[in-house]
Coordinates of C-alpha atoms in Angstrom, one line a residue:
X1486 CA -5.7 -10.4 -6.7
X1487 CA -8.1 -13.3 -7.4
X1488 CA -10.3 -11.9 -4.5
X1489 CA -10.4 -8.5 -6.1
X1490 CA -11.2 -9.8 -9.5
X1491 CA -14.0 -12.0 -8.1
X1492 CA -15.5 -9.1 -6.1
X1493 CA -15.6 -7.0 -9.3
X1494 CA -17.1 -9.9 -11.3
X1495 CA -19.8 -10.3 -8.7
X1496 CA -20.8 -6.6 -9.1
X1497 CA -20.9 -6.9 -12.9
X1498 CA -22.9 -10.1 -12.7
X1499 CA -25.5 -8.3 -10.6
X1500 CA -25.7 -5.6 -13.3
X1501 CA -26.1 -8.2 -16.1
X1502 CA -28.8 -10.1 -14.1
X1503 CA -30.8 -6.9 -13.7
X1504 CA -30.5 -6.2 -17.4
X1505 CA -31.6 -9.8 -18.2
X1506 CA -34.7 -9.3 -16.0
X1507 CA -35.3 -6.0 -17.8
X1508 CA -34.7 -4.0 -14.6
X1509 CA -32.5 -1.0 -14.3
X1510 CA -29.1 -1.9 -12.7
X1511 CA -28.3 -0.4 -9.3
X1512 CA -25.0 -0.1 -7.3
X1513 CA -25.4 0.0 -3.5
X1514 CA -22.7 2.0 -1.6
X1515 CA -22.4 2.9 2.1
X1516 CA -23.2 6.4 3.3
X1517 CA -19.5 6.9 4.2
X1518 CA -19.7 10.5 5.5
X1519 CA -22.9 10.0 7.7
X1520 CA -21.9 10.2 11.4
X1521 CA -24.8 7.9 12.2
X1522 CA -22.9 5.1 10.4
X1523 CA -19.8 5.6 12.4
X1524 CA -18.9 4.4 15.9
X1525 CA -16.0 5.3 18.1
X1526 CA -13.9 2.6 19.6
X1527 CA -11.0 3.6 21.8
X1528 CA -8.6 1.0 20.4
X1529 CA -9.3 1.8 16.7
X1530 CA -10.8 5.3 16.4
X1531 CA -13.7 6.0 14.1
X1532 CA -15.0 2.9 12.3
X1533 CA -18.0 2.1 10.2
X1534 CA -20.7 0.2 11.9
X1535 CA -21.6 -3.3 10.3
X1536 CA -25.2 -2.5 9.4
X1537 CA -24.7 1.0 8.1
X1538 CA -27.2 2.8 6.0
X1539 CA -26.6 2.7 2.2
X1540 CA -27.5 4.7 -0.8
X1541 CA -28.4 3.5 -4.3
X1542 CA -26.6 4.7 -7.4
X1543 CA -29.3 4.0 -10.1
X1544 CA -28.7 3.7 -13.8
X1545 CA -32.3 4.9 -14.6
X1546 CA -32.2 8.1 -12.6
X1547 CA -31.0 11.4 -14.2
X1548 CA -29.2 12.5 -11.0
X1549 CA -27.2 9.3 -10.6
X1550 CA -26.9 7.7 -14.1
X1551 CA -23.6 9.5 -14.9
X1552 CA -22.1 8.4 -11.5
X1553 CA -23.3 4.8 -12.2
X1554 CA -21.5 4.9 -15.6
X1555 CA -18.3 6.4 -14.1
X1556 CA -18.2 3.7 -11.4
X1557 CA -18.4 0.9 -14.0
X1558 CA -15.7 2.7 -16.1
X1559 CA -13.3 2.8 -13.1
X1560 CA -14.2 -0.8 -12.1
X1561 CA -13.1 -1.9 -15.6
X1562 CA -9.8 0.1 -15.3
X1563 CA -9.1 -1.5 -11.8
X1564 CA -10.0 -5.0 -13.2
X1565 CA -7.4 -4.6 -16.1
X1566 CA -4.7 -3.3 -13.7
X1567 CA -5.2 -6.1 -11.2
X1568 CA -5.1 -8.7 -14.1
X1569 CA -1.9 -7.2 -15.6
X1570 CA -0.4 -6.4 -12.2
X1571 CA 0.1 -2.8 -13.0
X1572 CA -0.6 0.3 -10.9
X1573 CA -2.0 3.8 -11.4
X1574 CA -2.4 6.8 -9.2
X1575 CA -5.8 8.5 -8.9
X1576 CA -4.3 11.3 -10.9
X1577 CA -3.4 8.9 -13.7
X1578 CA -7.0 7.7 -13.8
X1579 CA -8.4 11.3 -13.9
X1580 CA -6.0 12.3 -16.7
X1581 CA -6.8 9.2 -18.8
X1582 CA -10.0 11.0 -19.7
X1583 CA -10.4 14.5 -18.1
X1584 CA -13.5 15.3 -20.1
X1585 CA -15.3 12.2 -19.0
X1586 CA -14.5 12.5 -15.3
X1587 CA -14.8 16.3 -15.0
X1588 CA -12.7 16.7 -11.9
X1589 CA -10.1 14.9 -9.7
X1590 CA -12.5 15.0 -6.7
X1591 CA -15.1 12.9 -8.7
X1592 CA -12.4 10.2 -9.3
X1593 CA -11.3 10.3 -5.6
X1594 CA -14.8 9.9 -4.3
X1595 CA -15.7 7.1 -6.7
X1596 CA -12.5 5.1 -5.9
X1597 CA -13.3 5.4 -2.1
X1598 CA -16.9 4.3 -2.8
X1599 CA -15.6 1.3 -4.8
X1600 CA -13.1 0.4 -2.1
X1601 CA -15.9 0.6 0.5
X1602 CA -18.4 -1.3 -1.6
X1603 CA -16.0 -4.2 -2.4
X1604 CA -14.7 -4.1 1.2
X1605 CA -11.1 -4.2 -0.2
X1606 CA -8.4 -1.6 0.8
X1607 CA -7.6 0.9 -2.0
X1608 CA -4.0 -0.3 -2.4
X1609 CA -5.3 -3.8 -3.2
X1610 CA -7.2 -2.3 -6.1
X1611 CA -3.8 -1.2 -7.5
X1612 CA -4.8 2.5 -7.2
X1613 CA -2.1 4.5 -5.6
X1614 CA -2.4 8.0 -4.0
X1615 CA -0.2 10.8 -5.1
X1616 CA 2.1 11.3 -2.2
X1617 CA 2.7 14.8 -0.7
X1618 CA 4.1 13.8 2.7
X1619 CA 7.8 13.8 3.7
X1620 CA 9.8 11.7 6.1
X1621 CA 13.3 12.2 7.6
X1622 CA 15.4 11.0 10.6
X1623 CA 16.6 7.7 12.0
X1624 CA 15.0 5.3 9.5
X1625 CA 16.0 3.1 6.6
X1626 CA 13.9 0.7 4.5
X1627 CA 13.7 -1.0 1.1
X1628 CA 11.0 0.0 -1.4
X1629 CA 9.0 -2.6 -3.3
X1630 CA 11.2 -2.3 -6.4
X1631 CA 14.4 -2.9 -4.3
X1632 CA 15.5 0.7 -3.9
X1633 CA 17.2 1.2 -0.5
X1634 CA 16.2 4.4 1.3
X1635 CA 18.4 5.6 4.2
X1636 CA 17.1 8.7 5.9
X1637 CA 19.5 8.4 8.8
X1638 CA 22.8 9.6 7.1
X1639 CA 21.7 13.0 5.9
X1640 CA 19.5 16.0 6.4
X1641 CA 17.7 15.1 3.2
X1642 CA 13.9 14.9 3.0
X1643 CA 12.4 11.8 1.4
X1644 CA 9.0 11.6 -0.1
X1645 CA 6.7 9.1 1.6
X1646 CA 6.6 6.0 -0.6
X1647 CA 3.6 5.7 -3.0
X1648 CA 3.2 2.0 -2.1
X1649 CA 3.7 1.9 1.7
X1650 CA 2.4 -1.7 1.9
X1651 CA 5.3 -2.8 -0.3
X1652 CA 8.2 -1.4 1.8
X1653 CA 10.2 -3.9 3.9
X1654 CA 13.4 -4.2 6.0
X1655 CA 12.4 -1.2 8.2
X1656 CA 15.3 -0.4 10.6
X1657 CA 15.4 2.4 13.1
X1658 CA 17.0 3.3 16.5
X1659 CA 14.4 6.1 17.0
X1660 CA 13.1 6.7 20.5
X1661 CA 9.9 8.4 19.1
X1662 CA 8.0 9.5 16.0
X1663 CA 7.2 13.2 15.6
X1664 CA 4.4 14.2 13.3
X1665 CA 4.7 17.8 12.2
X1666 CA 1.7 19.6 10.8
X1667 CA 3.4 22.0 8.4
X1668 CA 6.2 21.8 5.9
X1669 CA 7.8 25.0 7.1
X1670 CA 8.2 23.8 10.7
X1671 CA 9.4 20.4 9.4
X1672 CA 12.1 22.1 7.3
X1673 CA 13.1 24.3 10.2
X1674 CA 13.6 21.3 12.5
X1675 CA 15.6 19.6 9.8
X1676 CA 17.9 22.6 9.4
X1677 CA 18.5 22.6 13.1
X1678 CA 19.4 18.9 13.0
X1679 CA 16.8 18.2 15.6
X1680 CA 16.4 14.5 15.0
X1681 CA 20.1 13.9 15.9
X1682 CA 20.6 16.5 18.7
X1683 CA 18.0 15.5 21.3
X1684 CA 17.7 11.7 20.7
X1685 CA 17.2 9.7 17.5
X1686 CA 13.7 10.1 16.1
X1687 CA 11.7 9.8 12.9
X1688 CA 10.0 13.0 11.7
X1689 CA 7.0 13.0 9.3
X1690 CA 4.8 15.7 7.8
X1691 CA 1.7 15.4 5.8
X1692 CA 2.1 19.1 4.9
X1693 CA -1.4 19.9 6.2
X1694 CA -4.2 17.4 6.1
X1695 CA -2.4 14.1 5.5
X1696 CA -2.8 12.0 2.4
X1697 CA -3.5 8.3 2.7
X1698 CA 0.1 7.2 2.2
X1699 CA 1.4 9.5 5.0
X1700 CA -1.2 8.0 7.4
X1701 CA -0.4 4.5 6.2
X1702 CA 3.4 5.1 6.9
X1703 CA 2.7 6.5 10.4
X1704 CA 0.7 3.4 11.1
X1705 CA 3.3 1.1 9.6
X1706 CA 6.1 2.7 11.7
X1707 CA 4.1 2.4 14.9
X1708 CA 3.3 -1.3 14.1
X1709 CA 7.0 -2.0 13.4
X1710 CA 8.7 -0.1 16.3
X1711 CA 6.0 0.4 19.0
X1712 CA 7.6 3.7 20.0
X1713 CA 5.7 6.9 21.2
X1714 CA 4.1 9.0 18.5
X1715 CA 3.9 12.8 19.2
X1716 CA 2.2 15.5 17.2
X1717 CA 3.4 19.1 16.8
X1718 CA 0.5 21.2 15.5
X1719 CA -0.6 24.9 15.4
X1720 CA -2.7 25.9 18.5
X1721 CA -5.8 26.3 16.4
X1722 CA -8.9 24.2 15.4
X1723 CA -7.3 23.3 12.0
X1724 CA -4.3 21.8 13.7
X1725 CA -6.5 19.9 16.2
X1726 CA -8.5 18.5 13.2
X1727 CA -5.4 17.3 11.5
X1728 CA -4.1 15.6 14.7
X1729 CA -7.5 13.8 15.1
X1730 CA -7.2 12.4 11.6
X1731 CA -3.9 10.8 12.5
X1732 CA -5.2 9.5 15.9
X1733 CA -8.8 8.6 15.3
X1734 CA -9.2 8.7 11.5
X1735 CA -11.8 10.6 9.4
X1736 CA -15.5 9.9 8.9
X1737 CA -15.1 9.4 5.1
X1738 CA -12.4 6.8 5.5
X1739 CA -13.8 5.0 8.6
X1740 CA -14.2 1.8 6.6
X1741 CA -10.4 1.5 6.5
X1742 CA -9.8 2.6 10.1
X1743 CA -7.9 -0.5 11.1
X1744 CA -5.1 0.2 8.6
X1745 CA -4.9 4.0 9.1
X1746 CA -5.3 5.2 12.7
X1747 CA -2.8 5.3 15.5
X1748 CA -4.9 5.7 18.8
X1749 CA -1.7 6.1 20.9
X1750 CA -0.9 9.5 19.3
X1751 CA 0.0 12.1 22.0
X1752 CA -0.6 15.9 21.6
X1753 CA 2.8 17.4 22.3
X1754 CA 2.0 21.0 21.3
X1755 CA 1.5 23.7 20.7
X1756 CA -0.9 24.0 23.7
X1757 CA -2.6 27.1 25.0
X1758 CA -1.2 26.2 28.3
X1759 CA 2.3 26.6 26.8
X1760 CA 1.5 30.1 25.5
X1761 CA 0.5 31.2 29.0
X1762 CA 3.5 29.5 30.6
X1763 CA 6.0 31.1 28.2
X1764 CA 4.3 34.5 28.5
X1765 CA 3.7 34.8 24.7
X1766 CA 2.6 38.3 24.0
X1767 CA -1.2 38.5 23.2
X1768 CA -0.3 40.7 20.2
X1769 CA 1.5 37.6 18.6
X1770 CA -1.8 35.6 18.7
X1771 CA -4.4 35.6 16.0
X1772 CA -8.2 36.2 16.6
X1773 CA -10.6 33.4 15.7
X1774 CA -12.6 33.6 12.5
X1775 CA -16.2 32.4 12.5
X1776 CA -15.0 29.3 10.6
X1777 CA -12.6 28.6 13.5
X1778 CA -15.4 28.9 16.0
X1779 CA -17.6 26.5 14.0
X1780 CA -14.8 24.0 13.5
X1781 CA -13.9 23.9 17.2
X1782 CA -17.6 23.6 18.2
X1783 CA -17.9 20.6 15.8
X1784 CA -14.8 18.9 17.2
X1785 CA -16.0 19.3 20.8
X1786 CA -19.1 17.3 19.9
X1787 CA -17.3 14.3 18.5
X1788 CA -17.5 11.0 20.4
X1789 CA -13.7 10.7 21.1
X1790 CA -13.4 14.0 22.9
X1791 CA -15.5 12.7 25.8
X1792 CA -12.8 10.0 26.3
X1793 CA -10.1 12.7 26.5
X1794 CA -10.8 15.0 29.4
X1795 CA -7.5 16.8 29.1
X1796 CA -8.0 17.4 25.4
X1797 CA -11.5 18.7 26.2
X1798 CA -10.2 21.1 28.8
X1799 CA -7.5 22.4 26.4
X1800 CA -10.1 22.9 23.6
X1801 CA -12.4 24.7 26.0
X1802 CA -9.6 27.1 27.0
X1803 CA -9.0 27.7 23.2
X1804 CA -12.7 28.3 22.6
X1805 CA -12.9 30.7 25.6
X1806 CA -9.8 32.7 24.5
X1807 CA -11.0 32.9 20.8
X1808 CA -7.3 33.2 20.0
X1809 CA -5.0 30.9 18.0
X1810 CA -1.3 30.6 17.4
X1811 CA 1.0 29.2 14.9
X1812 CA 4.1 27.2 16.0
X1813 CA 6.2 30.0 14.5
X1814 CA 5.1 32.2 17.4
X1815 CA 7.9 30.6 19.4
X1816 CA 10.5 32.4 17.2
X1817 CA 9.5 35.6 19.1
X1818 CA 11.5 34.1 22.0
X1819 CA 14.5 33.1 19.9
X1820 CA 15.0 31.8 16.3
X1821 CA 15.8 28.3 17.4
X1822 CA 13.6 28.2 20.6
X1823 CA 11.4 25.3 19.1
X1824 CA 14.3 22.9 18.6
X1825 CA 16.7 24.1 21.3
X1826 CA 14.3 24.6 24.3
X1827 CA 10.6 23.8 23.7
X1828 CA 10.7 20.3 22.2
X1829 CA 13.7 19.0 24.4
X1830 CA 12.0 20.2 27.6
X1831 CA 8.6 18.8 26.6
X1832 CA 10.1 15.4 25.7
X1833 CA 12.2 15.2 28.8
X1834 CA 9.7 16.5 31.4
X1835 CA 6.4 15.6 29.9
X1836 CA 3.6 18.1 29.3
X1837 CA 1.8 16.3 26.4
X1838 CA -1.9 15.4 26.4

């Protein structure tokens, strides 16, 4: 905490020095979303380069003065929380003064900018993300406040902890981790008691694009147990994008890649190859939208795809077909085909990328 307080004090000292010299104070932040500032490293994923380009948030410029003020406001809130050892979610910060901040996304962006500027992970700033992810299966752990969580004994879904860093005593006999894209598929596998029937496993869903805590938990489980991590996604560009976030990270959070990515993630399904192999009727597939075409074209240009020839081939097949499929398409074969046939066969005989 002393490191965090010192980092904030240094920023404020810079502001005061500028004012003493009758200069307009300026905050310098990295251009987080600029792909020129990001490099791909196979063992880490997308990470920010050391000498990345920056942008200035000036206090004397009409376009940025408000953002400058909001950054100082949130820095002061973080400083007080670290001093008093209290925590708040990004949502709490937004609702402390909705008129001032204007929108939740403004708060989210500023907190990420501050984390990147100070070179301190967000959770060390005492700012927690609101969790939307779920976890179930062969896993037990103790939360920071001493609450014992046992996912193993029941078909109950547990919310991903809001302070993943604080959990301890992780225990599991799982043979693998299965990341499921959507809540509906996750619930279906839970109803079918999948994590007990095939072999013990841990199931996680970020319910779409994963929040920070879900990504942190996947990374923590992989660090703790060193077991295979598989993804089960829709056979569409959106599903591929989500899988890439777990495996390689995102451009906007590349400054935290070392804590968030799991480069060993395997693409279990749903693959276009599976659709052909299982003779899924073309009428059950969905035509691409223009947005799908653009998303897939952008993914194919990313630096990590060149290192994954099998992924590249699968994506090119998807692009050529201009058709996508949801995991639910397997119910056309039988209601429990996913948990009874598809996943057990894949896990036993291979067939992942």
